[in-house]
């Protein structure tokens, strides 16, 4: 039994690695969707900075304030592609062919998640590049940069796996994209674009206690080398909870859809 576990783990890792490569190759063939997911956050950042930034008082340059929120927004756009890809694989019977090769649900979904994290890393790099061009000047230490990137990767992994679970439960690519709209919308009622204090009272409570607000506040503080208090731990708790829920739900849904 103990000898078989390492072999099963290595086999699952190899399958996930292969399927991640497949997901990246599929992304290259669907360039219109990739370009949209890459460019939309950049366009939104430019709109907020140049159209609305002059009217919003954040106590600092608006581009400096808004970049962490846009980086989190990228994860939402990237997650939609994950849900659509999983849903399409289920609809076309691709999963049935993988199962004949003894590929289980976890490697299959892990491959999609790994491909999503890779796409999101590219999107994040592009957003940061444009942000530097329009005046973003962080003051983060090397440790601050590592902590901010680690928090962002934790969130990307969590929402990507959650999107994979959504792809299992939806029957069409259109439905998968529509359901993941919630994750794309989540940064708006948060501190991503305006201070929470400026929101109506009925919205402020939700904005203060939803997953992305502590993440954005942590990243903003780390990138600007400001105190962050316990916000990073709250953000990690949210990411860990979402990831655990997504992994458990996707395992159950995969068994139900493929039995």
Coordinates of C-alpha atoms in Angstrom, one line a residue:
X1 CA 0.0 0.0 0.0
X2 CA 2.7 2.5 0.9
X3 CA 4.6 1.8 -2.3
X4 CA 1.5 2.4 -4.4
X5 CA 0.8 5.8 -2.9
X6 CA 3.9 7.6 -4.3
X7 CA 3.3 6.0 -7.6
X8 CA -0.3 7.1 -7.7
X9 CA 0.8 10.6 -6.6
X10 CA 3.5 10.8 -9.3
X11 CA 1.1 9.5 -11.9
X12 CA -1.5 12.1 -10.9
X13 CA 1.1 14.9 -11.0
X14 CA 2.3 13.8 -14.4
X15 CA -1.3 13.7 -15.7
X16 CA -2.0 17.2 -14.2
X17 CA 1.2 18.5 -15.8
X18 CA 0.2 17.1 -19.2
X19 CA -3.3 18.4 -19.0
X20 CA -2.0 21.9 -17.9
X21 CA 0.0 21.9 -21.1
X22 CA -3.1 20.9 -23.1
X23 CA -5.0 23.8 -21.5
X24 CA -2.3 26.3 -22.5
X25 CA -2.2 25.0 -26.0
X26 CA -6.0 25.3 -26.3
X27 CA -5.7 28.9 -25.0
X28 CA -3.3 29.7 -27.9
X29 CA -5.9 28.4 -30.4
X30 CA -8.7 30.5 -28.8
X31 CA -6.8 33.8 -29.1
X32 CA -9.9 36.0 -29.2
X33 CA -11.0 34.9 -25.7
X34 CA -7.4 35.1 -24.4
X35 CA -7.0 38.7 -25.8
X36 CA -10.3 39.7 -24.3
X37 CA -9.4 38.4 -20.8
X38 CA -6.0 40.1 -21.0
X39 CA -7.1 43.4 -22.3
X40 CA -10.3 44.0 -20.4
X41 CA -8.7 44.6 -17.0
X42 CA -6.2 47.0 -18.7
X43 CA -9.1 48.9 -20.4
X44 CA -11.0 49.1 -17.1
X45 CA -7.9 50.4 -15.3
X46 CA -7.4 53.1 -17.9
X47 CA -11.1 54.0 -17.8
X48 CA -11.1 54.4 -14.0
X49 CA -7.8 56.3 -13.9
X50 CA -8.5 58.7 -16.7
X51 CA -12.3 59.1 -16.6
X52 CA -13.1 58.8 -12.9
X53 CA -9.8 59.2 -11.1
X54 CA -9.9 62.9 -10.9
X55 CA -13.2 62.9 -9.2
X56 CA -12.4 60.3 -6.5
X57 CA -10.5 61.3 -3.4
X58 CA -8.4 58.4 -2.0
X59 CA -5.7 60.4 -0.3
X60 CA -3.1 59.3 -2.8
X61 CA -2.7 59.1 -6.6
X62 CA -5.6 57.2 -8.0
X63 CA -3.5 54.9 -10.1
X64 CA -1.6 53.9 -7.0
X65 CA -4.9 53.2 -5.2
X66 CA -6.6 51.3 -8.0
X67 CA -3.9 48.8 -9.2
X68 CA -4.4 46.2 -6.5
X69 CA -8.1 46.0 -7.2
X70 CA -7.5 45.7 -11.0
X71 CA -5.0 42.8 -10.3
X72 CA -7.8 41.0 -8.3
X73 CA -10.2 41.8 -11.1
X74 CA -7.9 39.9 -13.5
X75 CA -8.4 36.7 -11.6
X76 CA -12.2 37.0 -12.1
X77 CA -11.8 37.4 -15.8
X78 CA -9.4 34.5 -16.0
X79 CA -11.7 32.3 -13.9
X80 CA -14.5 32.6 -16.5
X81 CA -12.3 30.9 -19.1
X82 CA -11.6 28.0 -16.7
X83 CA -15.3 27.3 -16.2
X84 CA -16.0 27.4 -19.9
X85 CA -13.1 25.1 -20.7
X86 CA -14.2 22.5 -18.1
X87 CA -17.8 22.7 -19.3
X88 CA -16.8 22.2 -22.9
X89 CA -14.7 19.2 -22.0
X90 CA -17.6 17.7 -20.2
X91 CA -20.0 18.4 -23.1
X92 CA -17.8 17.0 -25.8
X93 CA -17.0 13.8 -24.0
X94 CA -13.4 14.6 -23.6
X95 CA -13.5 13.5 -19.9
X96 CA -14.8 10.0 -20.9
X97 CA -11.7 9.5 -23.1
X98 CA -9.4 10.7 -20.3
X99 CA -11.1 8.2 -17.9
X100 CA -10.3 5.3 -20.2
X101 CA -6.6 6.3 -19.8
X102 CA -7.1 6.2 -16.0
X103 CA -7.0 9.9 -15.5
X104 CA -9.1 10.9 -12.5
X105 CA -11.0 14.0 -11.6
X106 CA -8.3 15.7 -9.5
X107 CA -5.6 15.6 -12.2
X108 CA -8.1 16.7 -14.8
X109 CA -9.2 19.7 -12.8
X110 CA -5.7 20.5 -11.6
X111 CA -4.6 20.7 -15.2
X112 CA -7.3 23.3 -15.9
X113 CA -6.4 25.2 -12.8
X114 CA -2.7 25.2 -13.6
X115 CA -3.4 26.5 -17.0
X116 CA -5.6 29.3 -15.5
X117 CA -2.9 30.3 -13.1
X118 CA -0.4 30.6 -16.0
X119 CA -2.8 32.7 -18.0
X120 CA -3.5 34.9 -15.0
X121 CA 0.2 35.4 -14.3
X122 CA 0.6 36.7 -17.9
X123 CA -2.4 39.0 -17.4
X124 CA -1.0 40.3 -14.1
X125 CA 2.3 41.1 -15.7
X126 CA 0.6 43.0 -18.5
X127 CA -1.5 45.0 -16.1
X128 CA 1.5 45.9 -13.9
X129 CA 3.5 46.9 -17.0
X130 CA 0.7 49.3 -18.2
X131 CA 0.3 50.6 -14.6
X132 CA 4.0 51.5 -14.4
X133 CA 3.6 53.3 -17.8
X134 CA 0.8 55.5 -16.5
X135 CA 2.4 56.4 -13.2
X136 CA 2.1 53.5 -10.7
X137 CA 5.1 53.8 -8.3
X138 CA 5.0 51.2 -5.5
X139 CA 7.3 51.4 -2.5
X140 CA 7.3 47.7 -1.6
X141 CA 10.2 46.0 -0.2
X142 CA 11.3 42.6 -1.8
X143 CA 9.5 40.9 1.1
X144 CA 6.4 43.0 0.4
X145 CA 6.4 42.1 -3.3
X146 CA 6.7 38.4 -2.4
X147 CA 3.9 38.6 0.1
X148 CA 1.6 40.5 -2.3
X149 CA 2.3 38.1 -5.1
X150 CA 1.8 35.1 -2.8
X151 CA -1.6 36.4 -1.7
X152 CA -2.7 37.1 -5.3
X153 CA -1.6 33.6 -6.4
X154 CA -3.6 32.0 -3.5
X155 CA -6.7 33.9 -4.6
X156 CA -6.2 33.0 -8.3
X157 CA -5.8 29.3 -7.4
X158 CA -9.0 29.4 -5.2
X159 CA -11.2 31.1 -7.7
X160 CA -9.8 29.0 -10.6
X161 CA -10.7 25.8 -8.7
X162 CA -14.1 27.2 -7.8
X163 CA -14.6 28.0 -11.5
X164 CA -13.7 24.5 -12.4
X165 CA -16.4 23.2 -10.1
X166 CA -18.8 25.6 -11.8
X167 CA -17.8 24.2 -15.1
X168 CA -18.7 20.7 -13.9
X169 CA -22.2 21.7 -12.8
X170 CA -23.2 23.8 -15.9
X171 CA -24.3 22.2 -19.1
X172 CA -23.2 24.8 -21.6
X173 CA -20.2 27.1 -22.0
X174 CA -22.6 30.1 -22.0
X175 CA -24.1 29.1 -18.6
X176 CA -20.6 28.6 -17.2
X177 CA -19.5 32.1 -18.3
X178 CA -22.7 33.6 -16.9
X179 CA -22.3 32.0 -13.4
X180 CA -18.7 33.1 -13.1
X181 CA -19.9 36.7 -13.6
X182 CA -20.3 36.9 -9.9
X183 CA -16.5 36.5 -9.3
X184 CA -15.8 39.1 -11.9
X185 CA -18.3 41.5 -10.2
X186 CA -17.1 40.9 -6.6
X187 CA -14.3 43.5 -6.7
X188 CA -16.7 46.3 -7.5
X189 CA -18.6 46.3 -4.1
X190 CA -15.2 46.4 -2.2
X191 CA -12.4 48.8 -1.6
X192 CA -10.9 48.2 -5.1
X193 CA -12.0 51.4 -6.8
X194 CA -13.4 53.7 -4.0
X195 CA -13.0 53.8 -0.2
X196 CA -15.6 51.8 1.6
X197 CA -16.4 54.8 3.8
X198 CA -18.0 56.5 0.8
X199 CA -20.5 53.7 0.2
X200 CA -24.1 53.7 1.5
X201 CA -24.5 52.1 4.8
X202 CA -26.5 49.1 3.5
X203 CA -23.6 48.2 1.1
X204 CA -20.7 49.0 3.5
X205 CA -21.3 46.0 5.7
X206 CA -21.0 43.6 2.7
X207 CA -18.0 45.4 1.3
X208 CA -16.2 45.1 4.6
X209 CA -16.8 41.4 5.1
X210 CA -16.4 39.8 1.6
X211 CA -13.4 37.9 0.4
X212 CA -11.7 40.4 -1.9
X213 CA -11.6 43.4 0.5
X214 CA -9.0 42.1 2.9
X215 CA -7.0 40.8 -0.1
X216 CA -7.0 44.2 -1.8
X217 CA -6.2 46.0 1.4
X218 CA -3.4 43.6 2.1
X219 CA -1.9 44.0 -1.4
X220 CA -2.3 47.8 -1.3
X221 CA -0.5 48.1 2.0
X222 CA 2.3 45.7 1.0
X223 CA 2.9 47.4 -2.3
X224 CA 2.9 50.8 -0.7
X225 CA 5.0 49.6 2.3
X226 CA 2.2 50.6 4.7
X227 CA 0.9 48.7 7.8
X228 CA -1.5 45.9 7.0
X229 CA -2.4 44.6 10.4
X230 CA -4.2 41.2 10.3
X231 CA -5.7 41.7 6.8
X232 CA -3.3 39.2 5.1
X233 CA -4.3 36.4 7.5
X234 CA -8.0 37.2 6.9
X235 CA -7.3 37.1 3.1
X236 CA -5.5 33.8 3.4
X237 CA -8.3 32.4 5.5
X238 CA -10.8 33.3 2.8
X239 CA -8.6 31.8 0.1
X240 CA -8.1 28.6 2.0
X241 CA -11.8 28.3 2.8
X242 CA -12.8 28.9 -0.8
X243 CA -10.2 26.5 -2.1
X244 CA -11.2 23.7 0.3
X245 CA -14.9 24.2 -0.6
X246 CA -14.1 24.1 -4.3
X247 CA -11.9 21.0 -4.2
X248 CA -14.5 19.1 -2.1
X249 CA -17.4 20.2 -4.3
X250 CA -15.5 19.5 -7.6
X251 CA -14.6 16.0 -6.4
X252 CA -18.2 15.2 -5.6
X253 CA -19.5 16.9 -8.8
X254 CA -17.0 15.0 -11.0
X255 CA -18.1 11.7 -9.6
X256 CA -21.8 12.6 -10.1
X257 CA -21.3 13.7 -13.7
X258 CA -19.1 10.8 -14.8
X259 CA -20.7 7.8 -13.0

